[in-house]
Protein backbone atom coordinates (compact mmCIF):
# COMPACT_ATOMS: atom_id res chain seq x y z
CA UNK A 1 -18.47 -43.04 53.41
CA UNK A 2 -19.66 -44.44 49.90
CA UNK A 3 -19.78 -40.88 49.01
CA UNK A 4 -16.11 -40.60 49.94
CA UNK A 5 -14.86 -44.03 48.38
CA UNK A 6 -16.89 -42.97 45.27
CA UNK A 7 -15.18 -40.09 44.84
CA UNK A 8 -11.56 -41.74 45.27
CA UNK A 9 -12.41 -43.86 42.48
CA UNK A 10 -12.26 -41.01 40.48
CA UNK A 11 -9.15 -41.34 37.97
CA UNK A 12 -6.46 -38.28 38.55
CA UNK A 13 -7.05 -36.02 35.15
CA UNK A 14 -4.33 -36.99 32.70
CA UNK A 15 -0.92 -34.39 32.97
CA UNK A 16 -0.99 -31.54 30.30
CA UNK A 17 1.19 -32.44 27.73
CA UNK A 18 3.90 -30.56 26.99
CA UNK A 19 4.13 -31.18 23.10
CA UNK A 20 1.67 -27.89 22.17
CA UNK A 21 3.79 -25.18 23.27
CA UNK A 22 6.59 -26.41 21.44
CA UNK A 23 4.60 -26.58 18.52
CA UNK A 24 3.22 -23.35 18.88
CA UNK A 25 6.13 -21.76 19.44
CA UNK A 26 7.61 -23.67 16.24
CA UNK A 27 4.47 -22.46 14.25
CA UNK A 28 5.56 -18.71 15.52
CA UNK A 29 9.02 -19.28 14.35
CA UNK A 30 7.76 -20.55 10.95
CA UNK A 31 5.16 -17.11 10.76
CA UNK A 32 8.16 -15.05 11.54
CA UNK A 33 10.61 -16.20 8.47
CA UNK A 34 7.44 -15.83 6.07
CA UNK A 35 7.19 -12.40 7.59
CA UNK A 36 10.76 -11.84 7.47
CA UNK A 37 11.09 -13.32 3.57
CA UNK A 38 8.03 -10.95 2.87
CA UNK A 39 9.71 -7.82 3.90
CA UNK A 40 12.65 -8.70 1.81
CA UNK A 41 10.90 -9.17 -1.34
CA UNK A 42 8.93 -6.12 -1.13
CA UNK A 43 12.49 -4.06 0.27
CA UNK A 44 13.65 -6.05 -3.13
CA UNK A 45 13.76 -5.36 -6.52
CA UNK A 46 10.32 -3.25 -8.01
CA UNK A 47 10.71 -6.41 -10.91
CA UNK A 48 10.63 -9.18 -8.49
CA UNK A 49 6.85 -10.78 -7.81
CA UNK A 50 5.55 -10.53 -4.61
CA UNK A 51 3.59 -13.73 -4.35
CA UNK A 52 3.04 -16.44 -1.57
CA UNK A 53 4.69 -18.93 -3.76
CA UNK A 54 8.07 -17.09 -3.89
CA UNK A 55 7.62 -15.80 -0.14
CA UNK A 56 7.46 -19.38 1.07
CA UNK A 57 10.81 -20.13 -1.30
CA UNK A 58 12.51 -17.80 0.31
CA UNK A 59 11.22 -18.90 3.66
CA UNK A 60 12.49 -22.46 2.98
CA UNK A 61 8.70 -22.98 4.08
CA UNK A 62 6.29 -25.19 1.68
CA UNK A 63 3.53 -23.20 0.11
CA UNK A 64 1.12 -24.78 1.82
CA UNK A 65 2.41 -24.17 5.11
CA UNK A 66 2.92 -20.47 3.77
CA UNK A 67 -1.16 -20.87 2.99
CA UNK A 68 -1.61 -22.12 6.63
CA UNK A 69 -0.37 -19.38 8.31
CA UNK A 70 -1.43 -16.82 5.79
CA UNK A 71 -4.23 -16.93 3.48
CA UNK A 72 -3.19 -14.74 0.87
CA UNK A 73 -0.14 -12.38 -0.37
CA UNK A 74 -2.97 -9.40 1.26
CA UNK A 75 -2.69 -11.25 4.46
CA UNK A 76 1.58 -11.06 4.08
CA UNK A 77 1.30 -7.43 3.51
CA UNK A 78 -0.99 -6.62 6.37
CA UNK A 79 1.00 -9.11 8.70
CA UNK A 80 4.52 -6.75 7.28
CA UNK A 81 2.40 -3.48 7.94
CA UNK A 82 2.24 -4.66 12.15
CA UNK A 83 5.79 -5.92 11.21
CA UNK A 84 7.41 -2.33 11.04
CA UNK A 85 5.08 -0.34 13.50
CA UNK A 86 7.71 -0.37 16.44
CA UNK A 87 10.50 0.47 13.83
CA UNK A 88 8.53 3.80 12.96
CA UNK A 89 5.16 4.68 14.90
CA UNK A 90 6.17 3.75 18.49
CA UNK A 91 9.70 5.32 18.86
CA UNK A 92 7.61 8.77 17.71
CA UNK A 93 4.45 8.10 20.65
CA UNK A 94 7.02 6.82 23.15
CA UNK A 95 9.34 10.33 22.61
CA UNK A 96 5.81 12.21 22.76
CA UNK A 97 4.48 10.60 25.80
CA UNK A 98 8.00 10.39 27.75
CA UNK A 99 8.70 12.95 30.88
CA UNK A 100 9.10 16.98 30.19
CA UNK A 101 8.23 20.06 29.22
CA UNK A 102 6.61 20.55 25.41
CA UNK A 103 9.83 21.96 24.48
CA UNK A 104 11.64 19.03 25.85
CA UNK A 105 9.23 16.81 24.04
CA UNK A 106 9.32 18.37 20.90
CA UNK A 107 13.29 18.42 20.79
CA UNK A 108 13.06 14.28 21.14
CA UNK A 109 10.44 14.40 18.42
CA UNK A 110 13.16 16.13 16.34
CA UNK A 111 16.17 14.22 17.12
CA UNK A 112 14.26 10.74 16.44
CA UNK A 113 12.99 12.58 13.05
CA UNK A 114 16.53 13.80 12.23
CA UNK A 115 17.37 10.28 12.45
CA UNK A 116 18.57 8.62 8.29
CA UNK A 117 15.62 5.88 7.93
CA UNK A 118 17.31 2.66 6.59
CA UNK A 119 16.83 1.73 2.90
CA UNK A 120 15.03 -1.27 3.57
CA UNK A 121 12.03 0.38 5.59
CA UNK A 122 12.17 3.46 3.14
CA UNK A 123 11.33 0.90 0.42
CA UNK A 124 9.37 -0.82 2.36
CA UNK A 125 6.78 1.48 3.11
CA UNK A 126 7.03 2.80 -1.13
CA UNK A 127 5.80 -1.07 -1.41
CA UNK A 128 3.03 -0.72 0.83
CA UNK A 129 1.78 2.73 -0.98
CA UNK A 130 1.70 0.94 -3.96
CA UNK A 131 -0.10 -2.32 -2.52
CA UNK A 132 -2.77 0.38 -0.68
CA UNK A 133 -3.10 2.10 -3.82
CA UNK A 134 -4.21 -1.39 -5.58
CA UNK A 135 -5.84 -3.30 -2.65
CA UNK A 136 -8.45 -1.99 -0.07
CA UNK A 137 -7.66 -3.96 2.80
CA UNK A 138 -3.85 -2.82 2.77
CA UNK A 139 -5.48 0.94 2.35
CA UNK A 140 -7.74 0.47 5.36
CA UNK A 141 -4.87 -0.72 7.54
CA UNK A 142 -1.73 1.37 6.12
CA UNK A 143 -4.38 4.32 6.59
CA UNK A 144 -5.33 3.58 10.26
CA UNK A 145 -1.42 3.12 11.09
CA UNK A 146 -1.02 7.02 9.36
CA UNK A 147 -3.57 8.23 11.15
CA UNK A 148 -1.89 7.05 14.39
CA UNK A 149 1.72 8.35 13.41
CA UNK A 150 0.12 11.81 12.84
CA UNK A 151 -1.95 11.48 16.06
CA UNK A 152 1.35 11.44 17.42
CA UNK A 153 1.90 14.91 16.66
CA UNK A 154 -1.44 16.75 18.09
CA UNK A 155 -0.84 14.85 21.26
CA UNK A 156 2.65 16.87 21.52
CA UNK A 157 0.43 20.00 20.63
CA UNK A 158 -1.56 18.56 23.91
CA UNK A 159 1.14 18.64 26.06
CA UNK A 160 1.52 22.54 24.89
CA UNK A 161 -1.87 23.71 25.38
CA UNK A 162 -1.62 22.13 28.91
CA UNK A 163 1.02 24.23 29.62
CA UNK A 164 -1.09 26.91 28.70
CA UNK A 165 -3.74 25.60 30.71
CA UNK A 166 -6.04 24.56 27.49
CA UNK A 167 -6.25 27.73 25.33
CA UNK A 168 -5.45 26.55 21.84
CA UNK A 169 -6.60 24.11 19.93
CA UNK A 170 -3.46 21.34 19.48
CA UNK A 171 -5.48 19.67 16.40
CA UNK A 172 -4.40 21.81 13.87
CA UNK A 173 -0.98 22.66 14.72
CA UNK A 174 -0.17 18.98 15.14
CA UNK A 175 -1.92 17.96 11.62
CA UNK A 176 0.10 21.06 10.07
CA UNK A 177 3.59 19.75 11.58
CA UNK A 178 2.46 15.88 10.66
CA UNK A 179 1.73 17.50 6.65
CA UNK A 180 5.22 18.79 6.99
CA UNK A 181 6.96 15.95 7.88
CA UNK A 182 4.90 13.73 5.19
CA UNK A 183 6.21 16.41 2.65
CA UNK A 184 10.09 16.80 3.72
CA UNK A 185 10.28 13.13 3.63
CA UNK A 186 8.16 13.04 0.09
CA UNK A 187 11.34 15.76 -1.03
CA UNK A 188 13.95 13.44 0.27
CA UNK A 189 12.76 10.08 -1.16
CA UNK A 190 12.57 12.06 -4.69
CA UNK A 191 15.89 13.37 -4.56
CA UNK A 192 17.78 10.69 -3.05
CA UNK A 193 20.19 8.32 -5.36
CA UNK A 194 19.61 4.26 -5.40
CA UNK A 195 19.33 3.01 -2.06
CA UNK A 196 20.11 5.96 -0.31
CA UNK A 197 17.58 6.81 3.19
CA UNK A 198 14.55 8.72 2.97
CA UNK A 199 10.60 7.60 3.13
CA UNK A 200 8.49 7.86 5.84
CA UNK A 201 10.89 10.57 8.01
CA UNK A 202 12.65 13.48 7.01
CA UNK A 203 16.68 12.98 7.50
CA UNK A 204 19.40 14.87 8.66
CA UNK A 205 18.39 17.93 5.98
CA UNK A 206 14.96 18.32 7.27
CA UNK A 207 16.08 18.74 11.12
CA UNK A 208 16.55 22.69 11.09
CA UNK A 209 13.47 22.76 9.36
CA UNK A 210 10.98 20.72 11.66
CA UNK A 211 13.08 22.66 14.49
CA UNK A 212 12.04 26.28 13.67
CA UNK A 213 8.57 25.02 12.30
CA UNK A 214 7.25 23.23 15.61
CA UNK A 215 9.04 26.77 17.26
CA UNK A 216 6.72 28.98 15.00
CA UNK A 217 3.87 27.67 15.30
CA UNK A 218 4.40 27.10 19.27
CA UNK A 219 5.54 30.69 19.46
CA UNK A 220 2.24 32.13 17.60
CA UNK A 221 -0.23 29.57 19.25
């Protein structure tokens, strides 16, 4: 009994307050405009300095709070480089990994490649070259997401030698269309006028091409 009556003496544990998530989820609002002012400055203007001090401006965030959430103009890049991954690497594993035949595969891989890239992430990723050219830890990163996009295309080579119960080697084949694309979209972003599409896709022009190159090398596998 003194057990019991000691252990209803016990005060209740205070109620979770519910001021955290809403500051949370006001800290992830504030992270998402820095993000957001970051991706227009490097989409912007090749004279205009990408710096914390004139992301947070654009924010309307202080530069502190810019420093809080980020703790350099590295950490804006890398936070702009997980930014655009479902705008350009997922579309590309989710048409390779959807239902049907290689064939069937391959013909979403070339529609969603056909596909004009907007402006903004064509310039975008030209910004992020140019920071991974001049800053190791954007390399690392911009090099790991590469590596992913062009894993993208060996596992669609997968899905052929499958079908073929396993007798070629989908590595090569995959790395040779990946080159490809990398190179029609290289052609594209050096022809193209101000503003115009091109980058890290080929557009509309390079559609016949990637067509009749994933058929060749399919056909002589």
């Amino acid at each position: 009994m003194a057990a019991s009556a000691q252990r209803s003496e016990v005060p209740p544990a205070p109620p979770a307050r519910a001021a955290r998530p809403r500051a949370s989820a006001k800290g992830e609002q504030t992270r998402a405009r820095l993000i957001a002012a970051a991706r227009t400055l490097l989409a912007g203007e090749p004279g205009e300095r990408f710096t914390t001090r004139n992301v947070a401006a654009l924010s309307g965030v202080s530069h502190g709070m810019c420093h809080y959430h980020f703790q350099d103009r590295t950490d804006l890049v890398l936070a702009v480089v997980a930014d655009i991954h479902p705008e350009w690497i997922t579309p590309l594993e989710e048409a390779v990994s959807g239902p049907g035949t290689f064939a069937e595969r391959a013909e979403r891989v070339v529609g969603l490649l056909g596909r004009p890239e907007g402006a903004e992430l064509s310039r975008l990723h030209s910004a992020l070259h140019w920071h991974a050219l001049n800053d190791s830890r954007v390399r690392v990163v911009l090099d790991a997401e590469y590596r992913r996009w062009r894993a993208c295309f060996v596992a669609l080579f997968q899905v052929l030698a499958d079908e073929r119960g396993g007798a070629l080697d989908p590595r090569p084949l995959g790395l040779a269309v990946a080159a490809a694309v990398d190179g029609l979209a290289a052609m594209e972003s050096l022809g193209a006028d101000d503003g115009a599409d091109g980058g890290a896709v080929p557009g509309d022009g390079g559609e016949p091409v990637l067509r009749t190159l994933i058929r060749t090398l399919a056909a002589g596998a």
